[in-house]
Amino acid sequence: MRWLPVLYVAALLLLEPATPVEWPVSFVLIALPLVAAFAHGPAVVGGATVFAVVLEGVLAGTPCCAGREVGYLWDRHYVASYICTGLVGVLGMILAAHRVRRERTLADLRFVADIAQRVLLRPVPHQIGSLHLESLYRSAAAEARIGGDLYEAVPTRYGVRLLIGDVRGKGLLAVETAAALLGAFREAAQDEPTLPALADRVETSMNRRAVLLGGSEVGERFVTAVFAEIPFGEALIRVVNCGHPPPVRIRSGEVCELDRGRSAPPLNLGVLLGEPYHVDAYTFRPGDQLLLYTDGITETRDAAGSFYPLLQRLRSWSALPPRELLERLHRDLLAYSGDRLQDDIAALAVRLPADEPAVPATPPPG
């Protein structure tokens, strides 16, 4: 965009000798200030305006360049062109100043969004005890940076507790709901002895918040979530699923969804349906990897409208460690969707290295 004014003038100079004298192509220079305003500030636009007026005069009255007599320089049509170029130049400087202010405001908003994301979705520790962890978050709206998808990993005396969730809806309400859910989880994960008790406490917090918000959609402000626990000293994973896509266990090329069909309702709907939380246990041996993700991944579509084949892709990447796995997943999602993600995506990968006998029997310091 910065080179567009130069290319615009170059195209004009190439076109001018090829047209008859009666066709004054130089009149298109009136638009040069607006072309410059797309990518330059008011000072550059002002300089482009002066340059355009001078070049219009040169093309109007220089026989060696345009084949016209000097008398054309003050022809009423060309004088009108000079005046219009000057007026458009003033407009271009105003537009350029407005654009610069908007860009600075956008930069400030991006900075605030980055800070908010770091507070809301702080990076998970790369290692907790023997477990290696990595996270991925990308907003579908490039300028938004933050949304309603969330994740967390907390070391507790009961083991490493994990959360992945997806807030219904978008905008500030979704971000506020995600922040409230994360705060409730981080606090309750340290106190509640079981996953069902943890999910119930978080559910209570979300219900209380929904009531305080009021409105007619209290029952619709729900969050799908998966609570997972990898206890210390045991080669297993415990899972409570609240209406969320099931976690995936990757083991030696085998990819398995951890789903026994006992998913509870999403958070903030359980109180309406009154169903208890079910905890399912699965083996988690050295070399295994766990992937928790939001539905923005599996609902990504290609140009033909087909959903992203997550399990099929994971089978060919089973040997990758968590960081490389998530990087490969992100690149593949962009390629599959034609660089147009339709929804926010979040993922959390956890691996127990093959050379580790098990998760330590005691929690790591801190």
mmCIF file of C-alpha atoms in Angstrom, residues 37-310:
data_model
loop_
_atom_site.group_PDB
_atom_site.id
_atom_site.type_symbol
_atom_site.label_atom_id
_atom_site.label_comp_id
_atom_site.label_asym_id
_atom_site.label_seq_id
_atom_site.Cartn_x
_atom_site.Cartn_y
_atom_site.Cartn_z
ATOM 1 C CA ALA A 37 -3.984 8.660 2.240
ATOM 2 C CA PHE A 38 -4.491 4.885 2.312
ATOM 3 C CA ALA A 39 -1.044 4.239 3.779
ATOM 4 C CA HIS A 40 0.649 7.571 4.587
ATOM 5 C CA GLY A 41 0.227 10.370 7.078
ATOM 6 C CA PRO A 42 -1.030 13.932 6.478
ATOM 7 C CA ALA A 43 2.458 15.317 5.713
ATOM 8 C CA VAL A 44 3.073 12.807 2.927
ATOM 9 C CA VAL A 45 -0.427 13.399 1.555
ATOM 10 C CA GLY A 46 0.265 17.148 1.501
ATOM 11 C CA GLY A 47 3.503 16.538 -0.386
ATOM 12 C CA ALA A 48 1.691 14.257 -2.825
ATOM 13 C CA THR A 49 -0.862 17.009 -3.413
ATOM 14 C CA VAL A 50 1.813 19.582 -4.297
ATOM 15 C CA PHE A 51 3.544 17.019 -6.511
ATOM 16 C CA ALA A 52 0.267 16.229 -8.292
ATOM 17 C CA VAL A 53 -0.445 19.911 -9.052
ATOM 18 C CA VAL A 54 3.098 20.471 -10.354
ATOM 19 C CA LEU A 55 2.955 17.338 -12.503
ATOM 20 C CA GLU A 56 -0.428 18.367 -13.888
ATOM 21 C CA GLY A 57 1.128 21.679 -14.936
ATOM 22 C CA VAL A 58 4.110 19.940 -16.508
ATOM 23 C CA LEU A 59 1.888 17.591 -18.493
ATOM 24 C CA ALA A 60 -0.387 20.469 -19.490
ATOM 25 C CA GLY A 61 2.206 22.902 -20.795
ATOM 26 C CA THR A 62 5.440 21.091 -21.682
ATOM 27 C CA PRO A 63 5.664 20.293 -25.402
ATOM 28 C CA CYS A 64 8.569 17.871 -24.985
ATOM 29 C CA CYS A 65 6.627 15.695 -22.540
ATOM 30 C CA ALA A 66 3.013 15.793 -23.630
ATOM 31 C CA GLY A 67 2.972 17.421 -27.034
ATOM 32 C CA ARG A 68 0.923 20.398 -25.838
ATOM 33 C CA GLU A 69 1.688 24.083 -26.094
ATOM 34 C CA VAL A 70 2.591 26.211 -23.085
ATOM 35 C CA GLY A 71 -0.738 27.964 -23.418
ATOM 36 C CA TYR A 72 -2.525 24.856 -22.189
ATOM 37 C CA LEU A 73 -0.997 25.503 -18.759
ATOM 38 C CA TRP A 74 -3.617 28.129 -17.919
ATOM 39 C CA ASP A 75 -6.504 26.584 -19.808
ATOM 40 C CA ARG A 76 -9.622 26.760 -17.706
ATOM 41 C CA HIS A 77 -9.942 22.979 -17.635
ATOM 42 C CA TYR A 78 -6.437 22.592 -16.224
ATOM 43 C CA VAL A 79 -6.942 25.428 -13.726
ATOM 44 C CA ALA A 80 -10.049 23.596 -12.517
ATOM 45 C CA SER A 81 -7.929 20.468 -12.228
ATOM 46 C CA TYR A 82 -5.363 22.282 -10.040
ATOM 47 C CA ILE A 83 -8.117 23.587 -7.766
ATOM 48 C CA CYS A 84 -9.807 20.180 -7.487
ATOM 49 C CA THR A 85 -6.489 18.493 -6.733
ATOM 50 C CA GLY A 86 -5.854 20.995 -3.953
ATOM 51 C CA LEU A 87 -9.318 20.444 -2.460
ATOM 52 C CA VAL A 88 -8.968 16.662 -2.697
ATOM 53 C CA GLY A 89 -5.532 17.021 -1.090
ATOM 54 C CA VAL A 90 -7.068 18.789 1.916
ATOM 55 C CA LEU A 91 -9.672 16.033 2.169
ATOM 56 C CA GLY A 92 -6.924 13.420 1.866
ATOM 57 C CA MET A 93 -4.946 14.993 4.714
ATOM 58 C CA ILE A 94 -8.055 14.967 6.923
ATOM 59 C CA LEU A 95 -8.706 11.310 6.066
ATOM 60 C CA ALA A 96 -5.053 10.399 6.653
ATOM 61 C CA ALA A 97 -5.066 12.089 10.069
ATOM 62 C CA HIS A 98 -8.266 10.233 10.973
ATOM 63 C CA ARG A 99 -6.788 6.926 9.795
ATOM 64 C CA VAL A 100 -3.622 7.466 11.842
ATOM 65 C CA ARG A 101 -5.707 8.140 14.950
ATOM 66 C CA ARG A 102 -7.769 5.016 14.328
ATOM 67 C CA GLU A 103 -4.636 2.930 13.869
ATOM 68 C CA ARG A 104 -3.207 4.220 17.138
ATOM 69 C CA THR A 105 -6.485 3.451 18.897
ATOM 70 C CA LEU A 106 -6.495 -0.044 17.395
ATOM 71 C CA ALA A 107 -2.903 -0.585 18.513
ATOM 72 C CA ASP A 108 -3.889 0.452 22.045
ATOM 73 C CA LEU A 109 -6.869 -1.917 21.970
ATOM 74 C CA ARG A 110 -4.669 -4.759 20.770
ATOM 75 C CA PHE A 111 -2.265 -4.059 23.611
ATOM 76 C CA VAL A 112 -5.095 -4.107 26.155
ATOM 77 C CA ALA A 113 -6.480 -7.305 24.585
ATOM 78 C CA ASP A 114 -3.060 -8.960 24.828
ATOM 79 C CA ILE A 115 -2.825 -8.021 28.501
ATOM 80 C CA ALA A 116 -6.370 -9.277 29.119
ATOM 81 C CA GLN A 117 -5.585 -12.566 27.402
ATOM 82 C CA ARG A 118 -2.432 -13.059 29.466
ATOM 83 C CA VAL A 119 -4.471 -12.461 32.626
ATOM 84 C CA LEU A 120 -7.444 -14.551 31.527
ATOM 85 C CA LEU A 121 -5.524 -17.333 29.752
ATOM 86 C CA ARG A 122 -2.133 -17.262 31.368
ATOM 87 C CA PRO A 123 0.313 -19.761 29.853
ATOM 88 C CA VAL A 124 0.177 -23.156 31.513
ATOM 89 C CA PRO A 125 3.436 -24.445 33.053
ATOM 90 C CA HIS A 126 5.481 -26.353 30.495
ATOM 91 C CA GLN A 127 6.115 -29.045 33.084
ATOM 92 C CA ILE A 128 4.363 -30.154 36.268
ATOM 93 C CA GLY A 129 6.227 -33.006 37.880
ATOM 94 C CA SER A 130 6.798 -35.530 35.093
ATOM 95 C CA LEU A 131 4.036 -34.162 32.901
ATOM 96 C CA HIS A 132 4.836 -32.005 29.875
ATOM 97 C CA LEU A 133 2.122 -29.491 28.983
ATOM 98 C CA GLU A 134 1.478 -27.065 26.118
ATOM 99 C CA SER A 135 -1.500 -24.882 25.227
ATOM 100 C CA LEU A 136 -2.914 -23.311 22.070
ATOM 101 C CA TYR A 137 -5.395 -20.467 21.697
ATOM 102 C CA ARG A 138 -6.373 -18.575 18.569
ATOM 103 C CA SER A 139 -9.309 -16.224 18.153
ATOM 104 C CA ALA A 140 -11.264 -16.460 14.910
ATOM 105 C CA ALA A 141 -11.403 -12.640 14.855
ATOM 106 C CA ALA A 142 -7.792 -11.567 14.388
ATOM 107 C CA GLU A 143 -8.382 -8.181 15.991
ATOM 108 C CA ALA A 144 -10.218 -9.565 19.006
ATOM 109 C CA ARG A 145 -7.411 -11.713 20.437
ATOM 110 C CA ILE A 146 -9.676 -12.982 23.214
ATOM 111 C CA GLY A 147 -12.946 -14.874 23.269
ATOM 112 C CA GLY A 148 -14.975 -17.449 25.184
ATOM 113 C CA ASP A 149 -12.682 -20.489 24.888
ATOM 114 C CA LEU A 150 -10.617 -21.260 27.985
ATOM 115 C CA TYR A 151 -8.171 -23.737 29.500
ATOM 116 C CA GLU A 152 -6.199 -24.196 32.710
ATOM 117 C CA ALA A 153 -3.830 -26.640 34.437
ATOM 118 C CA VAL A 154 -3.406 -26.547 38.216
ATOM 119 C CA PRO A 155 -1.111 -28.715 40.376
ATOM 120 C CA THR A 156 -2.919 -29.734 43.585
ATOM 121 C CA ARG A 157 -2.422 -32.243 46.378
ATOM 122 C CA TYR A 158 -4.882 -34.514 44.568
ATOM 123 C CA GLY A 159 -2.948 -34.453 41.301
ATOM 124 C CA VAL A 160 -2.756 -32.255 38.221
ATOM 125 C CA ARG A 161 -6.203 -30.907 37.425
ATOM 126 C CA LEU A 162 -7.076 -29.731 33.934
ATOM 127 C CA LEU A 163 -9.915 -27.681 32.477
ATOM 128 C CA ILE A 164 -10.993 -26.958 28.927
ATOM 129 C CA GLY A 165 -14.190 -25.022 28.227
ATOM 130 C CA ASP A 166 -16.227 -23.094 25.694
ATOM 131 C CA VAL A 167 -18.601 -20.295 26.681
ATOM 132 C CA ARG A 168 -21.812 -19.955 24.713
ATOM 133 C CA GLY A 169 -21.863 -16.780 22.659
ATOM 134 C CA LYS A 170 -19.287 -14.107 21.914
ATOM 135 C CA GLY A 171 -18.305 -10.651 23.046
ATOM 136 C CA LEU A 172 -17.670 -9.161 26.447
ATOM 137 C CA LEU A 173 -20.261 -11.322 28.206
ATOM 138 C CA ALA A 174 -18.471 -14.464 27.011
ATOM 139 C CA VAL A 175 -15.113 -13.107 28.166
ATOM 140 C CA GLU A 176 -16.558 -12.183 31.572
ATOM 141 C CA THR A 177 -18.101 -15.645 31.904
ATOM 142 C CA ALA A 178 -14.795 -17.288 30.999
ATOM 143 C CA ALA A 179 -12.982 -15.183 33.597
ATOM 144 C CA ALA A 180 -15.524 -16.118 36.277
ATOM 145 C CA LEU A 181 -15.261 -19.810 35.411
ATOM 146 C CA LEU A 182 -11.472 -19.794 35.499
ATOM 147 C CA GLY A 183 -11.440 -17.991 38.835
ATOM 148 C CA ALA A 184 -13.869 -20.494 40.345
ATOM 149 C CA PHE A 185 -11.877 -23.448 38.982
ATOM 150 C CA ARG A 186 -8.500 -22.173 40.198
ATOM 151 C CA GLU A 187 -9.885 -21.731 43.696
ATOM 152 C CA ALA A 188 -11.958 -24.910 43.932
ATOM 153 C CA ALA A 189 -9.308 -27.165 42.370
ATOM 154 C CA GLN A 190 -7.154 -26.742 45.472
ATOM 155 C CA ASP A 191 -9.951 -27.581 47.934
ATOM 156 C CA GLU A 192 -12.362 -30.142 46.490
ATOM 157 C CA PRO A 193 -11.240 -33.775 46.966
ATOM 158 C CA THR A 194 -13.060 -35.223 43.940
ATOM 159 C CA LEU A 195 -13.788 -34.161 40.376
ATOM 160 C CA PRO A 196 -17.596 -34.321 40.792
ATOM 161 C CA ALA A 197 -17.296 -32.064 43.843
ATOM 162 C CA LEU A 198 -15.077 -29.706 41.867
ATOM 163 C CA ALA A 199 -17.535 -29.571 38.957
ATOM 164 C CA ASP A 200 -20.449 -29.046 41.355
ATOM 165 C CA ARG A 201 -18.707 -26.138 43.066
ATOM 166 C CA VAL A 202 -17.895 -24.488 39.749
ATOM 167 C CA GLU A 203 -21.499 -25.069 38.659
ATOM 168 C CA THR A 204 -22.705 -23.310 41.801
ATOM 169 C CA SER A 205 -20.465 -20.320 41.105
ATOM 170 C CA MET A 206 -21.702 -20.076 37.520
ATOM 171 C CA ASN A 207 -25.350 -20.298 38.631
ATOM 172 C CA ARG A 208 -24.814 -17.542 41.185
ATOM 173 C CA ARG A 209 -23.213 -15.313 38.587
ATOM 174 C CA ALA A 210 -26.015 -15.934 36.060
ATOM 175 C CA VAL A 211 -28.631 -14.942 38.625
ATOM 176 C CA LEU A 212 -26.749 -11.756 39.485
ATOM 177 C CA LEU A 213 -26.601 -10.826 35.797
ATOM 178 C CA GLY A 214 -30.364 -11.152 35.528
ATOM 179 C CA GLY A 215 -32.182 -10.953 32.221
ATOM 180 C CA SER A 216 -34.359 -13.464 30.412
ATOM 181 C CA GLU A 217 -31.539 -15.772 29.243
ATOM 182 C CA VAL A 218 -30.232 -17.003 32.603
ATOM 183 C CA GLY A 219 -30.679 -20.641 31.574
ATOM 184 C CA GLU A 220 -28.933 -20.047 28.258
ATOM 185 C CA ARG A 221 -25.707 -18.637 29.677
ATOM 186 C CA PHE A 222 -24.036 -22.017 29.756
ATOM 187 C CA VAL A 223 -20.508 -23.343 29.324
ATOM 188 C CA THR A 224 -19.428 -26.718 27.998
ATOM 189 C CA ALA A 225 -16.391 -28.015 29.868
ATOM 190 C CA VAL A 226 -14.191 -31.011 30.615
ATOM 191 C CA PHE A 227 -12.614 -31.465 34.042
ATOM 192 C CA ALA A 228 -9.711 -33.919 34.078
ATOM 193 C CA GLU A 229 -7.419 -35.146 36.825
ATOM 194 C CA ILE A 230 -4.132 -37.023 36.613
ATOM 195 C CA PRO A 231 -3.555 -38.208 40.186
ATOM 196 C CA PHE A 232 -0.055 -38.542 41.582
ATOM 197 C CA GLY A 233 1.269 -42.073 41.818
ATOM 198 C CA GLU A 234 -1.482 -43.580 39.629
ATOM 199 C CA ALA A 235 -1.325 -44.395 35.914
ATOM 200 C CA LEU A 236 -4.798 -43.124 35.085
ATOM 201 C CA ILE A 237 -6.915 -40.143 34.130
ATOM 202 C CA ARG A 238 -10.228 -39.208 35.692
ATOM 203 C CA VAL A 239 -12.674 -37.218 33.541
ATOM 204 C CA VAL A 240 -15.929 -35.366 34.166
ATOM 205 C CA ASN A 241 -17.469 -34.155 30.932
ATOM 206 C CA CYS A 242 -20.072 -31.393 30.948
ATOM 207 C CA GLY A 243 -21.426 -31.399 27.405
ATOM 208 C CA HIS A 244 -18.010 -30.843 25.815
ATOM 209 C CA PRO A 245 -16.162 -32.708 23.035
ATOM 210 C CA PRO A 246 -14.440 -35.661 24.748
ATOM 211 C CA PRO A 247 -10.673 -35.644 25.359
ATOM 212 C CA VAL A 248 -8.443 -37.704 23.101
ATOM 213 C CA ARG A 249 -5.766 -40.106 24.316
ATOM 214 C CA ILE A 250 -2.861 -40.719 21.952
ATOM 215 C CA ARG A 251 -0.903 -43.932 22.519
ATOM 216 C CA SER A 252 1.640 -45.451 20.095
ATOM 217 C CA GLY A 253 -0.308 -44.490 16.997
ATOM 218 C CA GLU A 254 -3.652 -45.344 18.599
ATOM 219 C CA VAL A 255 -6.055 -42.416 18.972
ATOM 220 C CA CYS A 256 -9.012 -42.938 21.279
ATOM 221 C CA GLU A 257 -11.800 -40.603 22.386
ATOM 222 C CA LEU A 258 -12.333 -40.847 26.140
ATOM 223 C CA ASP A 259 -16.113 -40.994 26.001
ATOM 224 C CA ARG A 260 -18.413 -43.508 27.683
ATOM 225 C CA GLY A 261 -21.594 -41.635 26.837
ATOM 226 C CA ARG A 262 -22.184 -40.298 30.354
ATOM 227 C CA SER A 263 -21.659 -36.620 29.692
ATOM 228 C CA ALA A 264 -23.374 -34.272 32.137
ATOM 229 C CA PRO A 265 -25.236 -31.137 30.996
ATOM 230 C CA PRO A 266 -23.189 -27.981 30.382
ATOM 231 C CA LEU A 267 -22.428 -25.813 33.372
ATOM 232 C CA ASN A 268 -25.367 -23.631 34.417
ATOM 233 C CA LEU A 269 -27.826 -26.196 33.036
ATOM 234 C CA GLY A 270 -27.179 -28.978 35.515
ATOM 235 C CA VAL A 271 -29.292 -27.272 38.164
ATOM 236 C CA LEU A 272 -32.225 -27.266 35.723
ATOM 237 C CA LEU A 273 -31.917 -30.954 34.820
ATOM 238 C CA GLY A 274 -30.746 -32.220 38.213
ATOM 239 C CA GLU A 275 -28.403 -34.899 36.829
ATOM 240 C CA PRO A 276 -25.348 -35.971 38.880
ATOM 241 C CA TYR A 277 -21.811 -35.725 37.600
ATOM 242 C CA HIS A 278 -20.224 -38.976 36.470
ATOM 243 C CA VAL A 279 -16.487 -39.533 36.744
ATOM 244 C CA ASP A 280 -14.838 -41.918 34.283
ATOM 245 C CA ALA A 281 -11.329 -43.353 34.709
ATOM 246 C CA TYR A 282 -8.946 -44.313 31.900
ATOM 247 C CA THR A 283 -5.401 -45.645 31.899
ATOM 248 C CA PHE A 284 -2.589 -43.170 31.282
ATOM 249 C CA ARG A 285 0.742 -44.921 30.855
ATOM 250 C CA PRO A 286 4.251 -43.581 30.149
ATOM 251 C CA GLY A 287 4.409 -42.361 26.548
ATOM 252 C CA ASP A 288 0.690 -41.504 26.459
ATOM 253 C CA GLN A 289 -0.548 -38.055 25.513
ATOM 254 C CA LEU A 290 -3.853 -36.352 26.318
ATOM 255 C CA LEU A 291 -5.440 -33.714 24.088
ATOM 256 C CA LEU A 292 -8.278 -31.520 25.321
ATOM 257 C CA TYR A 293 -9.815 -29.161 22.762
ATOM 258 C CA THR A 294 -12.806 -26.962 21.960
ATOM 259 C CA ASP A 295 -15.304 -27.576 19.168
ATOM 260 C CA GLY A 296 -13.799 -24.767 17.092
ATOM 261 C CA ILE A 297 -11.262 -27.389 15.976
ATOM 262 C CA THR A 298 -13.622 -30.180 14.942
ATOM 263 C CA GLU A 299 -16.121 -27.740 13.414
ATOM 264 C CA THR A 300 -13.542 -26.145 11.121
ATOM 265 C CA ARG A 301 -14.680 -26.659 7.519
ATOM 266 C CA ASP A 302 -12.871 -26.827 4.209
ATOM 267 C CA ALA A 303 -14.028 -25.245 0.943
ATOM 268 C CA ALA A 304 -16.449 -28.143 0.353
ATOM 269 C CA GLY A 305 -18.023 -27.758 3.801
ATOM 270 C CA SER A 306 -16.520 -30.933 5.311
ATOM 271 C CA PHE A 307 -15.611 -30.935 9.001
ATOM 272 C CA TYR A 308 -11.999 -31.227 10.108
ATOM 273 C CA PRO A 309 -11.016 -34.931 10.606
ATOM 274 C CA LEU A 310 -9.211 -34.507 13.930
#
